PDB file of C-alpha atoms in Angstrom:
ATOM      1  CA  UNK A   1    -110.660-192.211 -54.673  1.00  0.00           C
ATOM      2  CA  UNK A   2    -113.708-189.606 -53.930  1.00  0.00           C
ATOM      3  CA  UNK A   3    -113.247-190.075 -49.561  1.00  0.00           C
ATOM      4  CA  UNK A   4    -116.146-189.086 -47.469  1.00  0.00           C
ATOM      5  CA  UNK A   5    -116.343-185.818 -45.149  1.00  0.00           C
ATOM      6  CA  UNK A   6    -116.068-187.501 -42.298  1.00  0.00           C
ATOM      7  CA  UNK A   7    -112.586-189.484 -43.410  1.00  0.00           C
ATOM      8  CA  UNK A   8    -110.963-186.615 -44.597  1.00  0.00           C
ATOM      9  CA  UNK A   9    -111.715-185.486 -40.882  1.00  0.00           C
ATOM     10  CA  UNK A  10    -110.424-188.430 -39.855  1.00  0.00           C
ATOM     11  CA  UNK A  11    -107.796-188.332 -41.503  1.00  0.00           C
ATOM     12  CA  UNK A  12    -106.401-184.699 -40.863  1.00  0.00           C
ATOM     13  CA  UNK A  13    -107.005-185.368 -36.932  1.00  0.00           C
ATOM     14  CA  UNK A  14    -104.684-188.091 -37.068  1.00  0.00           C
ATOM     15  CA  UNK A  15    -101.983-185.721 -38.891  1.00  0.00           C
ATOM     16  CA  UNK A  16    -102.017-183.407 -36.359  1.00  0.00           C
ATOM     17  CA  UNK A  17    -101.986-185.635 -33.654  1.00  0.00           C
ATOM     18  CA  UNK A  18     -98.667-187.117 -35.584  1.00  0.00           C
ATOM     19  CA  UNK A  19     -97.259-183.499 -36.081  1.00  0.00           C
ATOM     20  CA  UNK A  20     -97.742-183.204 -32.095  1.00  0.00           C
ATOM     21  CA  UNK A  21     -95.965-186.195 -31.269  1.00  0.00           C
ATOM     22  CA  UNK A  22     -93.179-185.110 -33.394  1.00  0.00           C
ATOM     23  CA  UNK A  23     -92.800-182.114 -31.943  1.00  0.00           C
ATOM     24  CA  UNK A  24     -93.134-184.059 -27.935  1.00  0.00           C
ATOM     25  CA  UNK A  25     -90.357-186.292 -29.376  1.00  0.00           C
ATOM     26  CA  UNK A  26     -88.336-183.222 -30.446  1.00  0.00           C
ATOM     27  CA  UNK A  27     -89.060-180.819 -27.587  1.00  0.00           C
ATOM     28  CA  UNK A  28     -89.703-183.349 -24.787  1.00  0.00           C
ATOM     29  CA  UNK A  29     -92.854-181.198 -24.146  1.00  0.00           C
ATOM     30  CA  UNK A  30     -96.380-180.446 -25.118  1.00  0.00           C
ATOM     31  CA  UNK A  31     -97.290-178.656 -27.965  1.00  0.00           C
ATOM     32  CA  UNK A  32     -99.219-175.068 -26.588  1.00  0.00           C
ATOM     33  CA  UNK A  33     -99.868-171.682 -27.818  1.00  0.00           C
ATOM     34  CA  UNK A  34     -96.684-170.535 -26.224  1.00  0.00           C
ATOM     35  CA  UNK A  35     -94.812-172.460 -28.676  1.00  0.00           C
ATOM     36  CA  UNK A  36     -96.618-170.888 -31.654  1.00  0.00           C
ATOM     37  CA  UNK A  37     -95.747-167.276 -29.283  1.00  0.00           C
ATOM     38  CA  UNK A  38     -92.212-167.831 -29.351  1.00  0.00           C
ATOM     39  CA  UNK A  39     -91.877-168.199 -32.857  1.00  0.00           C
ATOM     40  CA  UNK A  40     -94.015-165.151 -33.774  1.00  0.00           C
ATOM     41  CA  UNK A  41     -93.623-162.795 -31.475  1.00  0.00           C
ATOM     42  CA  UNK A  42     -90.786-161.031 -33.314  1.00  0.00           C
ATOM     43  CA  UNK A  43     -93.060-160.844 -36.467  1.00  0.00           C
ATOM     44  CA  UNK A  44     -94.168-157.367 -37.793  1.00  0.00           C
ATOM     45  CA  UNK A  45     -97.593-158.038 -37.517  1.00  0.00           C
ATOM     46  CA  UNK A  46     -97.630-159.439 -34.281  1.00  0.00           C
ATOM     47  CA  UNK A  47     -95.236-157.180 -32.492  1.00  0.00           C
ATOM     48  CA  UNK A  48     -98.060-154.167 -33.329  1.00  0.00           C
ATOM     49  CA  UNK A  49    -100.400-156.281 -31.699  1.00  0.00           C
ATOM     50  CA  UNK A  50     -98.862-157.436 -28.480  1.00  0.00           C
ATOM     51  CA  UNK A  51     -98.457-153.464 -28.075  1.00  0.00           C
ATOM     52  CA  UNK A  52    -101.429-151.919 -29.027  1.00  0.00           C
ATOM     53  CA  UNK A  53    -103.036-150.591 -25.866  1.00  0.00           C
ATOM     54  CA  UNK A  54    -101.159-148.151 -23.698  1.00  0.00           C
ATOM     55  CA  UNK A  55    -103.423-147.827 -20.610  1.00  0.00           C
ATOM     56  CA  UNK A  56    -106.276-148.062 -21.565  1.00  0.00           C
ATOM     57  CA  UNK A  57    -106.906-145.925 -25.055  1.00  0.00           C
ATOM     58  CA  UNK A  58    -107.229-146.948 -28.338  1.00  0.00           C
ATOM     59  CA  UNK A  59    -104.271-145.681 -30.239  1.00  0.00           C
ATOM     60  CA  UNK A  60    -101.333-148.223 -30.943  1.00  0.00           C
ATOM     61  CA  UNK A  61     -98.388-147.606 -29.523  1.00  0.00           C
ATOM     62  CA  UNK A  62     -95.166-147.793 -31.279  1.00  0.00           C
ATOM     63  CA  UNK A  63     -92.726-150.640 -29.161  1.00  0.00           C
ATOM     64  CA  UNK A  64     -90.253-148.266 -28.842  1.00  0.00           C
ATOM     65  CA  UNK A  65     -92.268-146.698 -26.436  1.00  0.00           C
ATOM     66  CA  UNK A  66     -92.036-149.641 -23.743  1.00  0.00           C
ATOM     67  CA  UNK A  67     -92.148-152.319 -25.349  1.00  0.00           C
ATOM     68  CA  UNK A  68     -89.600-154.909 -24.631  1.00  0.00           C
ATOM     69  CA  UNK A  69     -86.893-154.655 -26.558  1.00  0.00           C
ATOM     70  CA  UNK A  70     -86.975-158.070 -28.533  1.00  0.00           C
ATOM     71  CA  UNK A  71     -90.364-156.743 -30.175  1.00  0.00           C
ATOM     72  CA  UNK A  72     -89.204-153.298 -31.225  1.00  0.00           C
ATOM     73  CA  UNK A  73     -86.549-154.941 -33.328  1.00  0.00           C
ATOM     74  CA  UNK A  74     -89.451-156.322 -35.546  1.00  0.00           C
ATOM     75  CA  UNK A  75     -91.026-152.695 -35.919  1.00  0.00           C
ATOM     76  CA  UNK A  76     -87.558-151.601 -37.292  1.00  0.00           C
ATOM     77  CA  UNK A  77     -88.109-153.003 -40.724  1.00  0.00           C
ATOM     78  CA  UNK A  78     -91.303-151.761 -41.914  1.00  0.00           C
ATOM     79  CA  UNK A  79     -93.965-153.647 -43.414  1.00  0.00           C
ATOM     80  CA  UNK A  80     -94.616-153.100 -47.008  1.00  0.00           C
ATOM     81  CA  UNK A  81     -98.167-152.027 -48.039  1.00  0.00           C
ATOM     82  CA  UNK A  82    -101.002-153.851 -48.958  1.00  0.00           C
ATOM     83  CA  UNK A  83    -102.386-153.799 -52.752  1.00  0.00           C
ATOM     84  CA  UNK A  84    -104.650-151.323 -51.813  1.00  0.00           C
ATOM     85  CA  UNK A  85    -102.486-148.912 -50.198  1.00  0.00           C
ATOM     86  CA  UNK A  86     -99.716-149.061 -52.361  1.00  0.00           C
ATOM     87  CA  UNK A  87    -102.840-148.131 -55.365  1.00  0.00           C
ATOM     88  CA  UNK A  88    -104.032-145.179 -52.411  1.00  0.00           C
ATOM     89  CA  UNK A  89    -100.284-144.293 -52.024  1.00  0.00           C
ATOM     90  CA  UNK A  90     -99.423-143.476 -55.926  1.00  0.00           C
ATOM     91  CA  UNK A  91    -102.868-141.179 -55.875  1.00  0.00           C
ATOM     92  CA  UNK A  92    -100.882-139.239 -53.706  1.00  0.00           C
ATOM     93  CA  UNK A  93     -97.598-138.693 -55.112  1.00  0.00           C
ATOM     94  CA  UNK A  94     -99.646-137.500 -58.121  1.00  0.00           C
ATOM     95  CA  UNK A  95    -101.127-134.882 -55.905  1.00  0.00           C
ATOM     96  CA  UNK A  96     -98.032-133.819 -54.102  1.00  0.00           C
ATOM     97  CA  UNK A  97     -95.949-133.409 -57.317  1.00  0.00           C
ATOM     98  CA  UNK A  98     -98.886-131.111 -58.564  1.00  0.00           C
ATOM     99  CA  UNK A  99     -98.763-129.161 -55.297  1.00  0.00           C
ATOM    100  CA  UNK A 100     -94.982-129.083 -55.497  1.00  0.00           C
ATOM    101  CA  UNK A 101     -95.131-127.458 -58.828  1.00  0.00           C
ATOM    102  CA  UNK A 102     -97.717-125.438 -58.122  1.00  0.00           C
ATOM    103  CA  UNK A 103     -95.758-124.032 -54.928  1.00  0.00           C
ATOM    104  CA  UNK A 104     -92.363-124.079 -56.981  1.00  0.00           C
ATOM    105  CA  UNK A 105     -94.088-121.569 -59.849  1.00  0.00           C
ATOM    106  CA  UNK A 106     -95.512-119.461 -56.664  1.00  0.00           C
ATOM    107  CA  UNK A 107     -91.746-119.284 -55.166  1.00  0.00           C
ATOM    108  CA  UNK A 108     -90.492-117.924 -58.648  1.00  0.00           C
ATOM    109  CA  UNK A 109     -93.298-115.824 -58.921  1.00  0.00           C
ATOM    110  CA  UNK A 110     -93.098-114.223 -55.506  1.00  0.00           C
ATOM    111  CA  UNK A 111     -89.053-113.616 -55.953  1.00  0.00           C
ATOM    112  CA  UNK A 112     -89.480-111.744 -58.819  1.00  0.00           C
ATOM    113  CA  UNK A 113     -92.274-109.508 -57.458  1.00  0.00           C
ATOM    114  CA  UNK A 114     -89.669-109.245 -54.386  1.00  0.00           C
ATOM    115  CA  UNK A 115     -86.794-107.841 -57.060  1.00  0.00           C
ATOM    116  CA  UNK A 116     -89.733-105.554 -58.839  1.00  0.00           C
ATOM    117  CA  UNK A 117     -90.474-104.332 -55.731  1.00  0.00           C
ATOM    118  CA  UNK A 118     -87.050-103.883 -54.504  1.00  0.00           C
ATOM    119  CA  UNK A 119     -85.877-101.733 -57.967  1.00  0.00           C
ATOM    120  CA  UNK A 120     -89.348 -99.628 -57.698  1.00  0.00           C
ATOM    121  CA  UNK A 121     -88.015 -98.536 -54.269  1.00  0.00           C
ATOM    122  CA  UNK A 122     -84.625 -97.684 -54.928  1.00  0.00           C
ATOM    123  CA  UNK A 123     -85.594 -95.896 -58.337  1.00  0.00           C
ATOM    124  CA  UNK A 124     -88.359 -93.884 -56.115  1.00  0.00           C
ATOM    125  CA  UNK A 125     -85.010 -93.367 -53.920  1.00  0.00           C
ATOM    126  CA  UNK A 126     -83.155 -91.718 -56.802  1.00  0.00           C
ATOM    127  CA  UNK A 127     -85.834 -89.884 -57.854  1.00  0.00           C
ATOM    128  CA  UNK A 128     -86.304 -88.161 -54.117  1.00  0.00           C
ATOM    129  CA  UNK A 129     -81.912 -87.256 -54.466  1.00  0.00           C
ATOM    130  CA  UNK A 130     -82.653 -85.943 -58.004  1.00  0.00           C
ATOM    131  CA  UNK A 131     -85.356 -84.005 -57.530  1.00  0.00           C
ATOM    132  CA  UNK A 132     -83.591 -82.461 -54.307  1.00  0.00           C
ATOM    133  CA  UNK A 133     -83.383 -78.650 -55.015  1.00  0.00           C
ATOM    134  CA  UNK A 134     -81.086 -77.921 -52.622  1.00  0.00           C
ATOM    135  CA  UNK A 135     -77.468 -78.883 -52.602  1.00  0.00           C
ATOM    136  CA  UNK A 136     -77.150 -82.712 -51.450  1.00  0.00           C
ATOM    137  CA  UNK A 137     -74.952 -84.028 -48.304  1.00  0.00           C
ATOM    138  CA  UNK A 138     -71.996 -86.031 -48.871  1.00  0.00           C
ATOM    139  CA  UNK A 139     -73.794 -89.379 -47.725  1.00  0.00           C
ATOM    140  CA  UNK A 140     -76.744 -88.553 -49.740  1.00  0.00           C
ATOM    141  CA  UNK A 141     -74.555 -87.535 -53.009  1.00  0.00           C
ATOM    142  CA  UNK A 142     -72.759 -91.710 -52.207  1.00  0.00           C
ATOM    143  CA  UNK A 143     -75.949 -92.907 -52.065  1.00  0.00           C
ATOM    144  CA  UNK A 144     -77.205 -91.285 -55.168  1.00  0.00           C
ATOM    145  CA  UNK A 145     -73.854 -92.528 -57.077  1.00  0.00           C
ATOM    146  CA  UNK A 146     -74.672 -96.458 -55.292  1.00  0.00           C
ATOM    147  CA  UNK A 147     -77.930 -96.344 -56.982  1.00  0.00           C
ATOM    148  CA  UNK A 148     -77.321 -95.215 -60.180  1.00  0.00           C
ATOM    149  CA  UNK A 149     -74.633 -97.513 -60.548  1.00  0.00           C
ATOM    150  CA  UNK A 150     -76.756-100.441 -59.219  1.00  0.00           C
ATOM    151  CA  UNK A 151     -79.757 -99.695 -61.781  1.00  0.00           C
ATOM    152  CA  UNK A 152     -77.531 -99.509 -64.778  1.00  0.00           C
ATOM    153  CA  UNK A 153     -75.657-102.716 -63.883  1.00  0.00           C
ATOM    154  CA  UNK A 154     -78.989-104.685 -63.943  1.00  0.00           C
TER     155      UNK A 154
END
C-alpha cells in the first residue's frame, strides 16, 4: 500500500481537477478566486483585512467607517481571543481588581478625612461663637444652636 511521492501527487491533482468539474457542472462556470471571495468575504477575519488601509497609513480601520455595508455586519460579532490572549487577558483582570480595591479603600479613606475635616471646622466654628465676649447676633446665636445640635447628634 506504501504509494510513491510522485502518485500521491498524482493522485491529489486529479481530485482537484474532479472537485473543479463539479463545481463547472454545478455553477456552469470556472472555478476562480472570486468564488472562494464570495464565500469569505463576510468572515471576521477577512472583513478586517479587505479594510485595513485607509489612505494610505497603517492603522486598520474599523468597516463601519466606509466599508460596505455587507462587511461591517461580520465585525459586529467579535472574534473570540486566541490562547494567548485570553492567558494575557486574565493577567489583567488580576491587576485591575487589585487597582479597584486599592482605589475603593482610597475612596473610603478620603470620605472620612472629608467628614474629620468637615466636624474640625464646624467645632472651630463653635468655639469662635463661644468664646465671643460680647453679646452674640440673632443669626450668630441660630447658628451656634445648629451646631451644637449637629455635633451632639453625631
Amino acid at each position: 500500500m506504501s504509494q510513491s511521492l510522485g502518485e500521491l501527487i498524482k493522485r491529489n491533482a486529479e481530485m482537484e481537477m474532479k472537485k473543479m468539474e463539479i463545481f463547472y457542472n454545478n455553477y456552469n462556470k470556472r472555478f476562480t478566486l472570486e468564488n472562494a471571495w464570495k464565500e469569505l468575504r463576510h468572515d471576521q477575519k477577512w472583513c478586517e483585512l479587505a479594510t485595513a488601509k485607509n489612505e494610505g497609513s497603517l492603522k486598520k480601520r474599523k468597516c463601519e467607517d466606509g466599508g460596505d455595508s455587507e462587511s461591517s455586519q461580520a465585525t459586529a460579532n467579535k472574534r473570540p481571543p486566541g490562547v494567548k490572549a485570553a492567558e494575557k487577558g486574565s493577567h489583567k483582570t488580576v491587576v485591575k481588581d487589585n487597582t479597584l480595591n486599592e482605589f475603593e479603600t482610597m475612596w473610603t479613606i478620603k470620605q472620612a478625612d472629608l467628614a474629620a475635616k468637615e466636624r474640625l471646622s464646624k467645632l472651630s466654628l463653635l468655639d469662635s461663637l463661644i468664646g465671643k465676649k460680647e453679646p452674640l447676633a440673632e443669626y450668630e446665636e441660630a447658628l451656634k444652636k445648629k451646631l451644637i445640635n449637629d455635633l451632639l447628634s453625631n
